[in-house]
CSV table of C-alpha atoms and ligand atoms in Angstrom, one decimal:
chain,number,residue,atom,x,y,z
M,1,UNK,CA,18.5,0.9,5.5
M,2,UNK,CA,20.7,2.8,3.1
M,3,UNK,CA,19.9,2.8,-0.7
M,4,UNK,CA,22.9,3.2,-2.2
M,5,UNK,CA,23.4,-0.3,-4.9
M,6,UNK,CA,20.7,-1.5,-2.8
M,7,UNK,CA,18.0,-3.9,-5.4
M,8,UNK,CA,14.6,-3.1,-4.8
M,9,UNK,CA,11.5,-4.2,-6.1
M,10,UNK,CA,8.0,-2.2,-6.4
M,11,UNK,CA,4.8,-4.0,-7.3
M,12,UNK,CA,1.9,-1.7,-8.4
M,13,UNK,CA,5.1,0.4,-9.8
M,14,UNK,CA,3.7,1.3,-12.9
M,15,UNK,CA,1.6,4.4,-11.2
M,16,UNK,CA,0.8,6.5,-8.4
M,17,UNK,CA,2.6,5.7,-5.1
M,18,UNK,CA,4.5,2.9,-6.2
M,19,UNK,CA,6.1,5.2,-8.9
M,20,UNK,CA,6.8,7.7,-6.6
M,21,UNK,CA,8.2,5.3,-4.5
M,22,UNK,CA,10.3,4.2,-7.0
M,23,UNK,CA,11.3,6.6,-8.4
M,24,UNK,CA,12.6,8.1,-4.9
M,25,UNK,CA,14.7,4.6,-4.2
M,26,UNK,CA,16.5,5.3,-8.0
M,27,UNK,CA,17.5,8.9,-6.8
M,28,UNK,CA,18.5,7.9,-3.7
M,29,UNK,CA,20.7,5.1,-5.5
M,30,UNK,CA,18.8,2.0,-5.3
M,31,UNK,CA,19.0,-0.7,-8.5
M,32,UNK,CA,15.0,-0.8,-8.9
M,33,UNK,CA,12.4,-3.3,-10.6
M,34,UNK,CA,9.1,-2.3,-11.3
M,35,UNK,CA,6.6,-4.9,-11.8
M,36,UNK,CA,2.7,-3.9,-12.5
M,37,UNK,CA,0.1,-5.0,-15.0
M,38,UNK,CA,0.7,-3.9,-19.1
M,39,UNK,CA,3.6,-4.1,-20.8
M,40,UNK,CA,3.6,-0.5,-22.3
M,41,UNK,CA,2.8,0.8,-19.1
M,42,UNK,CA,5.5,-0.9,-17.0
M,43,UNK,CA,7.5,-0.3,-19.9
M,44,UNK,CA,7.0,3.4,-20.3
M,45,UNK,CA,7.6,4.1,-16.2
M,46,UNK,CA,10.8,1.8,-16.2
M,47,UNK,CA,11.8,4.3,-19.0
M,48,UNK,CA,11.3,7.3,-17.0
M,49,UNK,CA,12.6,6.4,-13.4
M,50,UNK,CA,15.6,5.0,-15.0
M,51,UNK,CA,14.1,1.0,-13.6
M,52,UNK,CA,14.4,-2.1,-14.9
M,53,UNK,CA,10.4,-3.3,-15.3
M,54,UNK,CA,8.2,-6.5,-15.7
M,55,UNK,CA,4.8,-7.4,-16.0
M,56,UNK,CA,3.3,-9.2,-13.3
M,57,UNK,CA,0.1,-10.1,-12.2
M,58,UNK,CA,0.4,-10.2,-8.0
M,59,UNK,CA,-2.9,-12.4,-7.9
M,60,UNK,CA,-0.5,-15.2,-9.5
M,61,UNK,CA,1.7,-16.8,-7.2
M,62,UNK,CA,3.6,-17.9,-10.4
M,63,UNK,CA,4.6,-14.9,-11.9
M,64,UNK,CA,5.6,-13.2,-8.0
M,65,UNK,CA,7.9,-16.4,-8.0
M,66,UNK,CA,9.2,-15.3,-11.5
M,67,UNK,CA,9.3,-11.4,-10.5
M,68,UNK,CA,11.6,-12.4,-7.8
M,69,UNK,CA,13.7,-14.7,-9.8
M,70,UNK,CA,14.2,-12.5,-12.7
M,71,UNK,CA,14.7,-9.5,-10.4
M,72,UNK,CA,17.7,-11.7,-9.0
M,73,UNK,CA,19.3,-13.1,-12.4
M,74,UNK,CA,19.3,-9.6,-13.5
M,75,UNK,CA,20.1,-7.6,-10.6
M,76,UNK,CA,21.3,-9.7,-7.7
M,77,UNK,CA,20.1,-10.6,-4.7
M,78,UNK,CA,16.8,-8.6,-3.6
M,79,UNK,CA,17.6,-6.3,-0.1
M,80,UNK,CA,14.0,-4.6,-0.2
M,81,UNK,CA,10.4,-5.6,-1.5
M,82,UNK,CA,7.6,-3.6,-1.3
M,83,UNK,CA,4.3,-5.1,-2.2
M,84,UNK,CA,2.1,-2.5,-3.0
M,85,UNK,CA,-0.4,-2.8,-5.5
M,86,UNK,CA,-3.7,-2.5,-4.9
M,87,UNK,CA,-7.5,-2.0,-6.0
M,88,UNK,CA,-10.2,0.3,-4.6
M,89,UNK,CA,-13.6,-1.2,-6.2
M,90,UNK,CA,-16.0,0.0,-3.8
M,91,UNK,CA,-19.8,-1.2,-2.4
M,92,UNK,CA,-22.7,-0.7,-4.7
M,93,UNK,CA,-25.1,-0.7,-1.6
M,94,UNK,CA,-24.5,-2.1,2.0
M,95,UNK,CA,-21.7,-3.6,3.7
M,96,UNK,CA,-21.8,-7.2,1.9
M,97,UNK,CA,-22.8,-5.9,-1.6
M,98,UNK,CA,-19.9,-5.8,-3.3
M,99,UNK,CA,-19.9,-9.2,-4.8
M,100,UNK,CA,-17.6,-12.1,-3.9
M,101,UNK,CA,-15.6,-11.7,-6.9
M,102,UNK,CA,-14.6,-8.1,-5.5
M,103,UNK,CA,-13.8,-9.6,-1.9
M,104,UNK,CA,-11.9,-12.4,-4.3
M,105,UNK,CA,-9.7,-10.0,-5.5
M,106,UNK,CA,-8.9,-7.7,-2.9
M,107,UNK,CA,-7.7,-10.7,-0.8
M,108,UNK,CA,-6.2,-12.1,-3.4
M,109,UNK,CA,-3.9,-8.5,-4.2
M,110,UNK,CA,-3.7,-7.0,-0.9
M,111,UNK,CA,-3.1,-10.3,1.2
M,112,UNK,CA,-2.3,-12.9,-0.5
M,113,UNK,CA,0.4,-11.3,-2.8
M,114,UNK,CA,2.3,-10.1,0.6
M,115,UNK,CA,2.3,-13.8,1.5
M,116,UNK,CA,3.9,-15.1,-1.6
M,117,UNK,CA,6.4,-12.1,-1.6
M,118,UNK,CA,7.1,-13.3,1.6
M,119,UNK,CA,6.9,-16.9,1.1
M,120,UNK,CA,9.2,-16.3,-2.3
M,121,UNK,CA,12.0,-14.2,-0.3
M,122,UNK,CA,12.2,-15.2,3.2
M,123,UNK,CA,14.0,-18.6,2.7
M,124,UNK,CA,16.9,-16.2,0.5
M,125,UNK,CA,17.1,-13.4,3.5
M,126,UNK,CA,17.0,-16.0,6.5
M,127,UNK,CA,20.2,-17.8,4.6
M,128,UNK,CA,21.2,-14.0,4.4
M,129,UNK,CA,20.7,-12.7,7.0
M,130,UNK,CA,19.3,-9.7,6.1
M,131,UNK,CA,16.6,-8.1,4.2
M,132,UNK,CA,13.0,-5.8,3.8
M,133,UNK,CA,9.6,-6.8,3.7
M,134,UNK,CA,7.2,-3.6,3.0
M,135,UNK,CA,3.9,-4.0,2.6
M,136,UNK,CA,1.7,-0.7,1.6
M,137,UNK,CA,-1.3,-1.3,3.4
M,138,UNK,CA,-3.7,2.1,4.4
M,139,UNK,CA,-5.1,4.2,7.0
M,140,UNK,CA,-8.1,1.6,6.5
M,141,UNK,CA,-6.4,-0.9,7.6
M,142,UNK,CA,-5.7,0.4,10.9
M,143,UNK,CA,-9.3,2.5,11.1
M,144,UNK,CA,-12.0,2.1,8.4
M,145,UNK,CA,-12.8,2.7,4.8
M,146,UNK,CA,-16.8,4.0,4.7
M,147,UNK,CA,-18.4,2.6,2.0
M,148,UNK,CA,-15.5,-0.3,1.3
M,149,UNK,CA,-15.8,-3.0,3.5
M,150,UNK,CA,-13.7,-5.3,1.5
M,151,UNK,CA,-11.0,-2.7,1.5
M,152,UNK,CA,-11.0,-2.3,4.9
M,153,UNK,CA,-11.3,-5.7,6.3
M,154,UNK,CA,-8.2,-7.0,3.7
M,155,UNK,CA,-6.3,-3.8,4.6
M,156,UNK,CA,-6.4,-5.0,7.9
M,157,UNK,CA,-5.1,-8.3,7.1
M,158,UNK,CA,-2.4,-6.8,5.4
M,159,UNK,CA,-1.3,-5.0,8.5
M,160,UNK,CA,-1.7,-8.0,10.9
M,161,UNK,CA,0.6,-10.2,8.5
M,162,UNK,CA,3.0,-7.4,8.2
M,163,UNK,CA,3.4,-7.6,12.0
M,164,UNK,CA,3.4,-11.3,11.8
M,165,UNK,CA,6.2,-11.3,9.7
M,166,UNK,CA,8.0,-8.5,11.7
M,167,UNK,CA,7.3,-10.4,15.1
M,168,UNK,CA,8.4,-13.8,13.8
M,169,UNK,CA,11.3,-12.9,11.4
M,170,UNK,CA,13.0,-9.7,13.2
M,171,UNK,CA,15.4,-12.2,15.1
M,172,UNK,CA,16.0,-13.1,11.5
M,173,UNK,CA,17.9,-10.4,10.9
M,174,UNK,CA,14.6,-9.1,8.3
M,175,UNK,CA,13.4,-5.4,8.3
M,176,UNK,CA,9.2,-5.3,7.6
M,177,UNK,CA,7.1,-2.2,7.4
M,178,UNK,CA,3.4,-1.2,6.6
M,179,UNK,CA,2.4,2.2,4.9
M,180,UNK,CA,-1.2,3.1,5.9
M,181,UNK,CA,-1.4,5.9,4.0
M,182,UNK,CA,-4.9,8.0,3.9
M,183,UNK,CA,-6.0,9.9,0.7
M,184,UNK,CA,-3.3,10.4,-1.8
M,185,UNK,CA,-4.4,11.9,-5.5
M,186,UNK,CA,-3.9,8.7,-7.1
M,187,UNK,CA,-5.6,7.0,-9.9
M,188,UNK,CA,-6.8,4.7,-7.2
M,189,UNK,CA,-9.2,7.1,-5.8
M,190,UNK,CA,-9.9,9.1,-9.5
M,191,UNK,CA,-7.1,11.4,-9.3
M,192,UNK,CA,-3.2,12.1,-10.6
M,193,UNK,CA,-0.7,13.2,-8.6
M,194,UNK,CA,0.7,15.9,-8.3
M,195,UNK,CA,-1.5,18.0,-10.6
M,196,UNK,CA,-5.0,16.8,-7.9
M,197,UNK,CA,-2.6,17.3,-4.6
M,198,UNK,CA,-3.4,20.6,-3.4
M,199,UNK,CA,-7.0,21.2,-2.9
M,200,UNK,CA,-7.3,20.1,0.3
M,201,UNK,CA,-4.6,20.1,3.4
M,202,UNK,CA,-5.2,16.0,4.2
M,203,UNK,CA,-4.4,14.8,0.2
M,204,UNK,CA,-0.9,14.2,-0.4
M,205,UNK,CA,0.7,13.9,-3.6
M,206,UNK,CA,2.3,10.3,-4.4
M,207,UNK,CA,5.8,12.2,-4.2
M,208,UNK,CA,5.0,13.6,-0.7
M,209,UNK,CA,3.9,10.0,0.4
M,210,UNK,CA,7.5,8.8,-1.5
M,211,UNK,CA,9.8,11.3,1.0
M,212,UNK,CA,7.9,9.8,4.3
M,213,UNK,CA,8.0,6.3,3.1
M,214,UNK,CA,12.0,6.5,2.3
M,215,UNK,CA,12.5,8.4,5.7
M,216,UNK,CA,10.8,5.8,7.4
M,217,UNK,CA,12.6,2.7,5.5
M,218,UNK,CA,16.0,4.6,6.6
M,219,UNK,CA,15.1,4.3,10.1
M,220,UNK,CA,13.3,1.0,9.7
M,221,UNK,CA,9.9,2.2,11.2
M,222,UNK,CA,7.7,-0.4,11.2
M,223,UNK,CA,4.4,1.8,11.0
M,224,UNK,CA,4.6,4.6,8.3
M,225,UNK,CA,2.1,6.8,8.4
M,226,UNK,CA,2.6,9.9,5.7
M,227,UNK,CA,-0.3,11.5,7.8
M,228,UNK,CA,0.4,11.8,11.0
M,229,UNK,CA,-3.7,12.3,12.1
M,230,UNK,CA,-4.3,8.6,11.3
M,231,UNK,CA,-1.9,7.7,14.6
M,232,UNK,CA,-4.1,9.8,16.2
M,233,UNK,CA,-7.4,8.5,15.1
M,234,UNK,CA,-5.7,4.9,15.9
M,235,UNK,CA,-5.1,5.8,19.2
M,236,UNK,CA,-8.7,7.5,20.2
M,237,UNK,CA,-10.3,4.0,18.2
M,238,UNK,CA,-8.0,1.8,20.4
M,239,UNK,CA,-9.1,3.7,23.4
M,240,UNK,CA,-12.9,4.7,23.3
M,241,UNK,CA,-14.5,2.5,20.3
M,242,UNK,CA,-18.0,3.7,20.7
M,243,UNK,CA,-17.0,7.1,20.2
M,244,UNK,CA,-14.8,6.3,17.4
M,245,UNK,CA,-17.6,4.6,15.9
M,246,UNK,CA,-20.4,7.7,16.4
M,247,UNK,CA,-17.6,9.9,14.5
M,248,UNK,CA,-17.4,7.5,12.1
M,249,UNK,CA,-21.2,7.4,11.4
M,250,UNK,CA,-21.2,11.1,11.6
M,251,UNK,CA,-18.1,11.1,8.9
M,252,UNK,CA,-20.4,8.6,6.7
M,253,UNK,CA,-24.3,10.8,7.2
M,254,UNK,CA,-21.9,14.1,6.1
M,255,UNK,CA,-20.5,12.3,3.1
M,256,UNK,CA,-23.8,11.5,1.9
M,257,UNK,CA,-25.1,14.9,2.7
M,258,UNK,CA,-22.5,17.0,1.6
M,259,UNK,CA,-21.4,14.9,-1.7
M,260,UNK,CA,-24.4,12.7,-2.6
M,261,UNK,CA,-21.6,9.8,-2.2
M,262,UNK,CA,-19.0,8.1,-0.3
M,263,UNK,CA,-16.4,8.2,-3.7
M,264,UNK,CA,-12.8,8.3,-1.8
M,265,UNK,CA,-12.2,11.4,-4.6
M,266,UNK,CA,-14.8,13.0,-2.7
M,267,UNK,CA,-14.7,11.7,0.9
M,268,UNK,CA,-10.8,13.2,1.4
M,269,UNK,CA,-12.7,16.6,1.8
M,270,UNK,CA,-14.2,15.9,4.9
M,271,UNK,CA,-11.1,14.6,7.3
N,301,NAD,N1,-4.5,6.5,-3.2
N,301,NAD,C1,-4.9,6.5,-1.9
N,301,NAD,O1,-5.6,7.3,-1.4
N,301,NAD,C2,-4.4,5.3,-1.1
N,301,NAD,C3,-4.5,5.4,0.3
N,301,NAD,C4,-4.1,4.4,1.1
N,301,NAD,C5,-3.5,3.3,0.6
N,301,NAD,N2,-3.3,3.2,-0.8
N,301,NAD,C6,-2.7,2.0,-1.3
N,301,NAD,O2,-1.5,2.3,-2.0
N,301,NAD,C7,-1.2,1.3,-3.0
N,301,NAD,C8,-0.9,2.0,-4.3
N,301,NAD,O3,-2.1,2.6,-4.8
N,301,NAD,P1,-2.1,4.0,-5.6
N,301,NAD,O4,-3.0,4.9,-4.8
N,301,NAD,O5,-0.8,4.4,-6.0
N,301,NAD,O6,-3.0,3.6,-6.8
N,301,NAD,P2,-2.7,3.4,-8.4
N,301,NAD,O7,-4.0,2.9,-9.0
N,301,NAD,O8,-2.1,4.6,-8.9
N,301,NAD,O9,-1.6,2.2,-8.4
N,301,NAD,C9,-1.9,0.9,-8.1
N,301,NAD,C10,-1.2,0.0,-9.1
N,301,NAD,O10,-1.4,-1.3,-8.7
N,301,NAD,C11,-1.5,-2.1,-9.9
N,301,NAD,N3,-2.2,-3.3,-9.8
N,301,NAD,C12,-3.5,-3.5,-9.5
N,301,NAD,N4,-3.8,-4.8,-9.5
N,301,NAD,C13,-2.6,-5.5,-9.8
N,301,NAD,C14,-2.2,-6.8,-10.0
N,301,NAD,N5,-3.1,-7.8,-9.9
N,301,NAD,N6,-0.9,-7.1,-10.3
N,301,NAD,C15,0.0,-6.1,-10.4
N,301,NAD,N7,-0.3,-4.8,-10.3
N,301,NAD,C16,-1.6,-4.5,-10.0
N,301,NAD,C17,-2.3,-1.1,-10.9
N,301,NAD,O11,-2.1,-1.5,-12.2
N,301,NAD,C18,-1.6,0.2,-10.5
N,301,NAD,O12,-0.6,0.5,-11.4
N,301,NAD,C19,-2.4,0.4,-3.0
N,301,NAD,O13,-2.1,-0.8,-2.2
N,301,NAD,C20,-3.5,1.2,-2.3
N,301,NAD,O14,-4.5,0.4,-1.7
N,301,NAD,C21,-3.7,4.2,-1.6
């Protein structure tokens, strides 16, 4: 896809690599609306990329139905959504101890608000013929967070509907991508881009993430991965699980070594 007077929308938009994302599209020439949570918030970033903004709360079917029709009553028609916010809560102890209200709410952000994205757009492209579903997902949801089960697990889901909709709705004339980024210094994992990016070769900044993300929507790529190890890992995980699983282990007995913890801010250190 080509940017120029292209409308875009960016949920989670407010911050980290949504922003970045966004604010790449607007350079590049796209019409853009942000949509996050807080109205100063969304307000102040809309002001700085030079976006239109909204408040919306992805858990809400409602106001993703609302995004989209204000989006379109302001700018036009919509050519590209990207669903990206997200949540990183973590586990207080074992696998299942986060409590339901955590697994709740990542379903509810990182699945469910791609399917009423989805559900709110498709019938609009399919009449179109054309159009962009991109869902940022993560390098968990193709291999594994350690010590964030319900990350992982609706991280996955977010990459199996992403290729649901990409298997079912290509024909359609409909473009659909996943990110599956790793770490990024993000307020998501306790840092900010760019000034957290450099301490370690496998962090990216949001911006970095931004330039791969809008060179792989120009060729339409459905898996993005802004580091290119995590196709790697995919591949050996695919191939010989067991071992992918003892590295994984080792990963996790290091963490807790090494760090005292299994804090993505502090985890990124030892990929
Ligand atoms: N930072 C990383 O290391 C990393 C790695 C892989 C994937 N990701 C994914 O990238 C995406 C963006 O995260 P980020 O790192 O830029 O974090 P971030 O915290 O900077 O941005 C996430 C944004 O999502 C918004 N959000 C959360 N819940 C929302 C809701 N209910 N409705 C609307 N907006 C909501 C937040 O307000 C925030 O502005 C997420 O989906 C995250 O899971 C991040």
């Amino acid at each position: 896809m080509e940017f120029t007077n292209k409308v875009a929308v960016v949920t989670g938009g407010a911050s980290g690599i949504g922003r970045a994302i966004a604010a790449a599209l607007r350079q590049a020439g796209a019409q853009v609306m942000i949509a996050d949570l807080g109205a100063e918030r969304v307000a102040a970033a809309a002001r700085e990329i030079g976006a239109t903004g909204m408040v919306c709360d992805v858990t809400q079917e409602t106001q993703i139905q609302a995004l989209v029709a204000e989006t379109e009553r302001v700018l036009g028609p919509i050519d590209l959504f990207l669903s990206n916010a997200g949540i990183g809560v973590g586990e207080p102890d074992h696998a299942a101890s986060a409590p339901d209200e955590v697994w709740q709410r990542c379903w509810d952000i990182h699945v469910m608000a791609h399917v009423h994205a989805a559900r709110a757009l498709l019938p609009g492209m399919i009449a179109r013929g054309s159009g962009y579903l991109v869902n940022t997902a993560s390098a968990a949801g193709l291999l594994n967070q350690v010590g964030d089960a319900a990350y992982s697990a609706t991280k996955h889901a977010a990459v199996s509907f992403a290729e649901s909709l990409a298997i079912s709705h290509g024909d359609d004339g409909i473009a659909v991508s996943v990110i599956c980024p790793q770490y990024v210094a993000t307020p998501l994992i306790g840092m900010d881009s760019p000034a957290d990016g450099s301490d370690h070769p496998g962090l990216l900044s949001a911006e970095q993430v931004a330039d791969t993300v809008l060179e792989g929507l120009r060729d339409e790529r459905f898996l993005i991965l802004p580091h290119p190890a995590v196709g790697e890992y995919y591949k050996l995980r695919a191939a010989e699980p067991e071992r992918w699983l003892g590295g994984m282990r080792k990963l996790r007995r290091t963490a807790l070594r090494e760090t005292g913890s299994l804090h993505p801010a502090k985890m990124h250190k030892l990929v």
